[in-house]
């Protein structure tokens, strides 16, 4: 048991918005290969939502997880929005519906696509601007569905820390998903949300650790929080990469592992659309990072000083070779930058 959760969160999970075709289509073969790579890496947590590809991400998880060899997956999905297909069955509108009927209809449709009778976590998706609807119907419905065994844990998934903290303060929340607000470049969640979650026993899942790709590859034309990166922010990301390189650590490894320095964080999810991306992200999550680097990053303002771990000695040779081997495009840089891909925008809180 972790806080309010009746289960232990895996440290690394896969966000499935790319499997729903976010930014570019993913073939059925590539989707299957992505999940097969997850199985090989021992990844069992998958975050999805009806809005990811108008149900396509959930449908692919439902059909492809078992053949991929993923056993006992932990799945989170989201609710609060209903899919309205066109008369010909093609994707149409996505509309908010926070009523009990809407919440239940959304979950029933998700369960049908996922081929499951229940899910492990159900988040209210981007409920930032709907506090009255959440109080009146949405949150009470989640409580009832948890009591009924349709979900094991309930929470909220958002891109903004302040409204998420407000919900954690008002309600008993098992787990929250915060995207893009706890990274090497953005510590917004540290102000109120994360300390509050420690106090309430609410587990935190962090998405958006690359801030829409910038911390995966800080190059001109990169995106930062779904927008073109400002020059000053690009310079900061490049400085962060330089500091990591001084210690032989890929920037992506520091980006993926940074959120777990905080005791409230139970899991990090990264969006993947191919097997090589899964392999590279998994390798980055295991890459040993010396405490001296965390201290150096803290001195430069990339890591809150209070989160720097106690000093210890960490060997890096074998893991550096593993990381390079996991990324065929960067094998000439055993400790060079990573190529894990993160979403560059999309339908709400997307990972």
CSV table of C-alpha atoms in Angstrom, one decimal:
chain,number,residue,atom,x,y,z
A,1,UNK,CA,0.0,0.0,0.0
A,2,UNK,CA,1.3,3.5,-0.9
A,3,UNK,CA,-0.6,6.3,0.9
A,4,UNK,CA,-4.2,6.0,-0.1
A,5,UNK,CA,-3.5,3.6,-2.9
A,6,UNK,CA,-4.3,-0.1,-2.4
A,7,UNK,CA,-1.4,-1.0,-4.7
A,8,UNK,CA,2.2,0.0,-5.4
A,9,UNK,CA,2.7,2.2,-8.4
A,10,UNK,CA,5.4,1.1,-10.9
A,11,UNK,CA,8.2,3.7,-11.1
A,12,UNK,CA,7.9,4.0,-14.9
A,13,UNK,CA,4.7,3.9,-17.1
A,14,UNK,CA,3.8,4.4,-20.7
A,15,UNK,CA,1.5,7.3,-21.8
A,16,UNK,CA,-0.6,6.1,-24.7
A,17,UNK,CA,-1.7,9.3,-26.4
A,18,UNK,CA,0.8,8.6,-29.2
A,19,UNK,CA,-0.9,5.2,-29.8
A,20,UNK,CA,-4.0,7.2,-30.5
A,21,UNK,CA,-2.3,9.0,-33.3
A,22,UNK,CA,-1.3,12.2,-31.6
A,23,UNK,CA,0.7,14.4,-34.1
A,24,UNK,CA,1.1,11.5,-36.5
A,25,UNK,CA,-0.4,8.2,-37.2
A,26,UNK,CA,1.0,5.1,-35.6
A,27,UNK,CA,0.4,1.8,-37.5
A,28,UNK,CA,-1.1,-1.2,-35.9
A,29,UNK,CA,2.3,-3.0,-36.2
A,30,UNK,CA,4.2,-0.2,-34.5
A,31,UNK,CA,1.6,0.0,-31.7
A,32,UNK,CA,2.0,-3.8,-31.2
A,33,UNK,CA,5.8,-3.5,-31.2
A,34,UNK,CA,5.6,-0.6,-28.7
A,35,UNK,CA,3.7,-2.8,-26.2
A,36,UNK,CA,5.9,-5.8,-26.9
A,37,UNK,CA,8.9,-3.6,-26.0
A,38,UNK,CA,7.1,-2.5,-22.8
A,39,UNK,CA,6.7,-6.2,-21.9
A,40,UNK,CA,10.4,-6.9,-22.5
A,41,UNK,CA,11.3,-4.0,-20.2
A,42,UNK,CA,8.9,-5.2,-17.5
A,43,UNK,CA,6.7,-2.1,-17.8
A,44,UNK,CA,3.2,-2.8,-16.6
A,45,UNK,CA,1.6,0.7,-16.0
A,46,UNK,CA,-0.3,2.2,-19.0
A,47,UNK,CA,-2.1,5.6,-18.8
A,48,UNK,CA,-4.8,6.2,-21.4
A,49,UNK,CA,-8.0,8.2,-22.0
A,50,UNK,CA,-11.0,8.2,-24.3
A,51,UNK,CA,-9.8,11.5,-25.9
A,52,UNK,CA,-6.6,9.8,-27.1
A,53,UNK,CA,-7.4,9.2,-30.7
A,54,UNK,CA,-11.1,9.2,-30.1
A,55,UNK,CA,-10.9,5.9,-28.2
A,56,UNK,CA,-8.2,4.4,-30.4
A,57,UNK,CA,-5.5,4.3,-27.7
A,58,UNK,CA,-7.9,2.4,-25.3
A,59,UNK,CA,-8.9,0.1,-28.1
A,60,UNK,CA,-5.3,-0.8,-28.9
A,61,UNK,CA,-4.5,-1.5,-25.3
A,62,UNK,CA,-7.5,-3.8,-25.1
A,63,UNK,CA,-6.6,-5.8,-28.2
A,64,UNK,CA,-2.8,-5.7,-28.1
A,65,UNK,CA,-1.6,-5.9,-24.4
A,66,UNK,CA,-2.2,-9.6,-23.9
A,67,UNK,CA,-0.6,-10.7,-27.2
A,68,UNK,CA,2.3,-8.4,-26.5
A,69,UNK,CA,3.0,-10.4,-23.3
A,70,UNK,CA,2.1,-7.8,-20.8
A,71,UNK,CA,0.8,-9.7,-17.8
A,72,UNK,CA,-1.2,-8.1,-14.9
A,73,UNK,CA,-1.2,-4.6,-16.4
A,74,UNK,CA,-2.0,-1.6,-14.2
A,75,UNK,CA,-4.3,0.7,-16.3
A,76,UNK,CA,-5.5,4.3,-15.6
A,77,UNK,CA,-8.0,6.0,-17.8
A,78,UNK,CA,-10.0,9.2,-17.6
A,79,UNK,CA,-13.5,10.5,-17.6
A,80,UNK,CA,-15.5,13.7,-17.8
A,81,UNK,CA,-15.6,13.9,-21.6
A,82,UNK,CA,-17.9,11.9,-23.9
A,83,UNK,CA,-17.1,10.9,-27.5
A,84,UNK,CA,-19.7,11.9,-30.1
A,85,UNK,CA,-19.0,10.0,-33.3
A,86,UNK,CA,-20.5,11.1,-36.6
A,87,UNK,CA,-23.4,9.2,-38.2
A,88,UNK,CA,-20.9,7.2,-40.3
A,89,UNK,CA,-19.0,6.2,-37.2
A,90,UNK,CA,-15.9,8.4,-37.8
A,91,UNK,CA,-14.6,10.6,-34.9
A,92,UNK,CA,-16.7,13.6,-34.2
A,93,UNK,CA,-17.1,15.9,-31.2
A,94,UNK,CA,-15.7,15.5,-27.7
A,95,UNK,CA,-17.9,17.1,-25.1
A,96,UNK,CA,-17.7,17.6,-21.4
A,97,UNK,CA,-20.2,15.7,-19.2
A,98,UNK,CA,-19.7,15.7,-15.4
A,99,UNK,CA,-23.1,14.2,-14.6
A,100,UNK,CA,-23.3,10.7,-13.0
A,101,UNK,CA,-24.8,9.4,-16.2
A,102,UNK,CA,-22.0,10.9,-18.3
A,103,UNK,CA,-19.3,9.7,-16.0
A,104,UNK,CA,-20.7,6.2,-16.0
A,105,UNK,CA,-21.3,6.1,-19.7
A,106,UNK,CA,-17.7,7.2,-20.3
A,107,UNK,CA,-16.2,4.5,-18.1
A,108,UNK,CA,-18.5,1.8,-19.5
A,109,UNK,CA,-17.3,2.8,-23.0
A,110,UNK,CA,-13.7,2.7,-21.8
A,111,UNK,CA,-14.1,-0.7,-20.2
A,112,UNK,CA,-15.6,-2.0,-23.4
A,113,UNK,CA,-12.7,-0.8,-25.5
A,114,UNK,CA,-10.1,-2.0,-23.0
A,115,UNK,CA,-11.8,-5.4,-22.6
A,116,UNK,CA,-11.9,-5.2,-18.9
A,117,UNK,CA,-14.5,-5.2,-16.1
A,118,UNK,CA,-12.7,-2.6,-14.1
A,119,UNK,CA,-9.7,-0.3,-14.2
A,120,UNK,CA,-7.1,0.4,-11.5
A,121,UNK,CA,-7.2,4.2,-11.6
A,122,UNK,CA,-9.9,6.6,-12.9
A,123,UNK,CA,-9.0,10.3,-13.3
A,124,UNK,CA,-11.3,13.2,-13.8
A,125,UNK,CA,-9.7,14.6,-16.9
A,126,UNK,CA,-8.9,18.4,-17.1
A,127,UNK,CA,-11.6,19.4,-14.6
A,128,UNK,CA,-9.8,22.7,-13.9
A,129,UNK,CA,-12.8,24.9,-14.8
A,130,UNK,CA,-15.6,22.7,-13.4
A,131,UNK,CA,-15.4,22.8,-9.6
A,132,UNK,CA,-19.1,23.0,-9.1
A,133,UNK,CA,-19.8,20.1,-11.4
A,134,UNK,CA,-17.1,18.1,-9.6
A,135,UNK,CA,-18.6,18.8,-6.2
A,136,UNK,CA,-22.1,18.2,-7.2
A,137,UNK,CA,-21.9,15.0,-9.3
A,138,UNK,CA,-18.5,14.0,-10.7
A,139,UNK,CA,-16.5,13.3,-7.5
A,140,UNK,CA,-19.5,11.6,-5.7
A,141,UNK,CA,-19.9,9.4,-8.7
A,142,UNK,CA,-16.2,8.3,-8.6
A,143,UNK,CA,-16.6,7.4,-4.9
A,144,UNK,CA,-19.6,5.2,-5.7
A,145,UNK,CA,-17.9,3.5,-8.6
A,146,UNK,CA,-14.9,2.8,-6.3
A,147,UNK,CA,-17.2,1.3,-3.7
A,148,UNK,CA,-18.8,-0.8,-6.5
A,149,UNK,CA,-15.4,-2.2,-7.6
A,150,UNK,CA,-15.5,-0.6,-11.0
A,151,UNK,CA,-12.2,1.3,-10.2
A,152,UNK,CA,-9.6,0.7,-7.5
A,153,UNK,CA,-8.5,4.3,-7.1
A,154,UNK,CA,-9.8,7.7,-8.0
A,155,UNK,CA,-8.2,11.1,-8.7
A,156,UNK,CA,-7.6,14.0,-11.1
A,157,UNK,CA,-5.4,14.4,-14.1
A,158,UNK,CA,-4.4,18.0,-15.2
A,159,UNK,CA,-1.8,20.2,-16.7
A,160,UNK,CA,-2.0,22.9,-13.9
A,161,UNK,CA,-0.9,22.6,-10.3
A,162,UNK,CA,-3.1,25.1,-8.6
A,163,UNK,CA,-6.6,23.7,-9.4
A,164,UNK,CA,-5.2,20.2,-8.8
A,165,UNK,CA,-4.0,21.2,-5.3
A,166,UNK,CA,-7.4,22.8,-4.6
A,167,UNK,CA,-9.1,19.4,-5.4
A,168,UNK,CA,-6.6,17.5,-3.2
A,169,UNK,CA,-7.3,19.9,-0.4
A,170,UNK,CA,-11.1,19.6,-0.7
A,171,UNK,CA,-11.5,15.9,-1.4
A,172,UNK,CA,-10.1,12.6,-0.4
A,173,UNK,CA,-8.0,11.9,-3.5
A,174,UNK,CA,-6.1,8.6,-4.0
A,175,UNK,CA,-3.8,9.7,-6.8
A,176,UNK,CA,-3.2,12.7,-9.1
A,177,UNK,CA,-1.6,13.0,-12.5
A,178,UNK,CA,0.3,16.3,-13.1
A,179,UNK,CA,1.7,16.9,-16.6
A,180,UNK,CA,4.6,19.3,-17.3
A,181,UNK,CA,4.7,21.1,-13.9
A,182,UNK,CA,7.4,19.1,-12.2
A,183,UNK,CA,10.5,18.9,-14.4
A,184,UNK,CA,14.0,20.2,-14.5
A,185,UNK,CA,12.7,23.4,-16.0
A,186,UNK,CA,9.4,23.8,-14.2
A,187,UNK,CA,9.0,23.4,-10.4
A,188,UNK,CA,5.5,24.8,-10.2
A,189,UNK,CA,4.1,21.6,-8.5
A,190,UNK,CA,6.6,21.9,-5.7
A,191,UNK,CA,4.9,25.1,-4.3
A,192,UNK,CA,1.7,23.7,-3.0
A,193,UNK,CA,0.7,20.4,-4.7
A,194,UNK,CA,3.5,18.1,-3.8
A,195,UNK,CA,3.8,19.1,-0.1
A,196,UNK,CA,0.0,18.8,0.2
A,197,UNK,CA,0.0,15.3,-1.4
A,198,UNK,CA,2.6,14.2,1.2
A,199,UNK,CA,0.4,15.5,3.9
A,200,UNK,CA,-2.8,13.8,2.6
A,201,UNK,CA,-1.1,10.5,1.4
A,202,UNK,CA,-2.1,11.2,-2.2
A,203,UNK,CA,0.2,9.5,-4.6
A,204,UNK,CA,1.5,11.6,-7.6
A,205,UNK,CA,2.1,10.5,-11.1
A,206,UNK,CA,4.2,12.9,-13.1
A,207,UNK,CA,3.9,13.3,-16.9
A,208,UNK,CA,5.5,15.8,-19.3
A,209,UNK,CA,9.0,15.3,-17.8
A,210,UNK,CA,10.5,16.5,-21.1
A,211,UNK,CA,8.3,19.6,-21.3
A,212,UNK,CA,7.0,18.7,-24.7
A,213,UNK,CA,10.3,17.4,-26.0
A,214,UNK,CA,12.7,20.2,-25.0
A,215,UNK,CA,14.5,18.2,-22.4
A,216,UNK,CA,14.7,15.2,-24.8
A,217,UNK,CA,16.4,17.3,-27.5
A,218,UNK,CA,17.1,21.0,-26.7
A,219,UNK,CA,17.6,22.1,-30.3
A,220,UNK,CA,16.2,25.1,-32.3
A,221,UNK,CA,12.6,24.4,-33.3
A,222,UNK,CA,11.9,22.4,-30.2
A,223,UNK,CA,8.6,22.9,-28.3
A,224,UNK,CA,8.2,23.9,-24.7
A,225,UNK,CA,4.9,23.2,-23.1
A,226,UNK,CA,3.2,22.9,-26.5
A,227,UNK,CA,4.6,26.1,-27.8
A,228,UNK,CA,7.7,27.1,-29.7
A,229,UNK,CA,10.5,27.4,-27.1
A,230,UNK,CA,11.6,30.9,-26.1
A,231,UNK,CA,15.4,31.6,-26.6
A,232,UNK,CA,16.0,32.0,-22.9
A,233,UNK,CA,14.3,28.7,-22.1
A,234,UNK,CA,16.3,26.9,-24.8
A,235,UNK,CA,19.5,28.3,-23.4
A,236,UNK,CA,18.5,27.0,-20.0
A,237,UNK,CA,17.8,23.5,-21.4
A,238,UNK,CA,21.1,23.5,-23.2
A,239,UNK,CA,22.9,24.5,-20.0
A,240,UNK,CA,21.2,21.7,-18.2
A,241,UNK,CA,22.4,19.3,-20.9
A,242,UNK,CA,26.0,20.6,-20.5
A,243,UNK,CA,26.0,20.0,-16.8
A,244,UNK,CA,24.7,16.5,-17.2
A,245,UNK,CA,27.4,15.8,-19.9
A,246,UNK,CA,30.1,16.8,-17.4
A,247,UNK,CA,29.1,13.8,-15.3
A,248,UNK,CA,28.6,11.5,-18.3
A,249,UNK,CA,24.8,11.5,-17.8
A,250,UNK,CA,22.3,11.9,-20.7
A,251,UNK,CA,19.9,14.8,-20.2
A,252,UNK,CA,16.9,12.5,-20.7
A,253,UNK,CA,18.0,10.3,-17.8
A,254,UNK,CA,18.1,13.2,-15.5
A,255,UNK,CA,14.7,14.5,-16.8
A,256,UNK,CA,13.0,11.1,-16.3
A,257,UNK,CA,14.5,10.5,-12.9
A,258,UNK,CA,14.2,14.0,-11.4
A,259,UNK,CA,10.5,13.8,-10.3
A,260,UNK,CA,11.2,10.7,-8.2
A,261,UNK,CA,13.4,12.7,-5.9
A,262,UNK,CA,10.3,13.9,-4.3
A,263,UNK,CA,8.6,11.5,-1.8
A,264,UNK,CA,5.1,12.2,-3.1
A,265,UNK,CA,5.9,10.9,-6.6
A,266,UNK,CA,5.0,7.3,-7.1
A,267,UNK,CA,5.4,7.1,-10.9
A,268,UNK,CA,6.6,8.8,-14.1
A,269,UNK,CA,4.8,8.3,-17.4
A,270,UNK,CA,6.3,9.0,-20.8
A,271,UNK,CA,4.5,8.9,-24.1
A,272,UNK,CA,6.0,6.4,-26.6
A,273,UNK,CA,5.0,5.6,-30.2
A,274,UNK,CA,7.6,2.9,-31.1
A,275,UNK,CA,9.6,0.1,-29.6
A,276,UNK,CA,12.9,2.0,-29.8
A,277,UNK,CA,11.4,4.9,-27.8
A,278,UNK,CA,10.2,2.5,-25.1
A,279,UNK,CA,13.7,0.9,-24.9
A,280,UNK,CA,15.4,4.3,-24.7
A,281,UNK,CA,13.1,5.6,-22.1
A,282,UNK,CA,13.5,2.5,-20.0
A,283,UNK,CA,17.3,2.7,-20.2
A,284,UNK,CA,17.2,6.4,-19.3
A,285,UNK,CA,15.1,5.6,-16.2
A,286,UNK,CA,17.7,3.1,-15.0
A,287,UNK,CA,20.8,5.2,-15.8
A,288,UNK,CA,22.8,5.8,-12.6
A,289,UNK,CA,23.1,9.4,-11.7
A,290,UNK,CA,25.7,10.5,-9.2
A,291,UNK,CA,24.5,12.7,-6.3
A,292,UNK,CA,27.2,15.1,-7.3
A,293,UNK,CA,25.3,15.9,-10.5
A,294,UNK,CA,22.0,16.5,-8.5
A,295,UNK,CA,24.0,18.9,-6.3
A,296,UNK,CA,25.4,20.7,-9.3
A,297,UNK,CA,22.0,20.9,-10.9
A,298,UNK,CA,20.6,22.3,-7.7
A,299,UNK,CA,23.3,25.0,-7.6
A,300,UNK,CA,22.2,26.0,-11.2
A,301,UNK,CA,18.6,26.1,-10.2
A,302,UNK,CA,17.4,23.0,-12.0
A,303,UNK,CA,16.7,20.9,-8.9
A,304,UNK,CA,15.3,22.2,-5.6
A,305,UNK,CA,18.1,22.0,-3.0
A,306,UNK,CA,16.0,20.2,-0.5
A,307,UNK,CA,15.5,17.2,-2.9
A,308,UNK,CA,19.2,16.5,-3.4
A,309,UNK,CA,19.9,13.0,-2.1
A,310,UNK,CA,22.6,12.1,0.3
A,311,UNK,CA,26.0,11.5,-1.3
A,312,UNK,CA,26.9,8.1,-2.5
A,313,UNK,CA,29.2,6.6,-5.2
A,314,UNK,CA,27.5,5.2,-8.4
A,315,UNK,CA,29.3,3.3,-11.1
A,316,UNK,CA,28.2,4.3,-14.6
A,317,UNK,CA,30.1,2.2,-17.1
A,318,UNK,CA,27.8,-0.7,-17.7
A,319,UNK,CA,24.6,1.4,-17.6
A,320,UNK,CA,26.1,4.0,-20.0
A,321,UNK,CA,26.8,1.2,-22.5
A,322,UNK,CA,23.3,-0.1,-22.0
A,323,UNK,CA,21.9,3.3,-22.7
A,324,UNK,CA,23.9,3.8,-25.8
A,325,UNK,CA,22.8,0.3,-27.1
A,326,UNK,CA,19.2,1.2,-26.4
A,327,UNK,CA,19.4,4.1,-28.9
A,328,UNK,CA,20.7,3.0,-32.2
A,329,UNK,CA,20.8,6.6,-33.4
A,330,UNK,CA,23.2,7.6,-30.7
A,331,UNK,CA,25.5,4.7,-30.2
A,332,UNK,CA,28.5,6.9,-30.9
A,333,UNK,CA,27.7,8.8,-27.7
A,334,UNK,CA,27.7,6.3,-24.8
A,335,UNK,CA,26.8,9.1,-22.4
A,336,UNK,CA,25.2,11.4,-25.0
A,337,UNK,CA,21.8,12.9,-25.3
A,338,UNK,CA,18.8,10.6,-25.4
A,339,UNK,CA,16.1,10.3,-28.0
A,340,UNK,CA,13.0,9.4,-25.9
A,341,UNK,CA,10.1,11.2,-27.5
A,342,UNK,CA,7.5,13.2,-25.6
A,343,UNK,CA,4.2,14.6,-26.8
A,344,UNK,CA,4.3,18.1,-28.3
A,345,UNK,CA,0.7,19.0,-27.6
A,346,UNK,CA,-2.7,17.4,-27.8
A,347,UNK,CA,-6.1,16.8,-26.3
A,348,UNK,CA,-5.8,18.0,-22.8
A,349,UNK,CA,-3.5,16.3,-20.3
A,350,UNK,CA,-1.8,13.9,-22.7
A,351,UNK,CA,1.0,11.6,-21.9
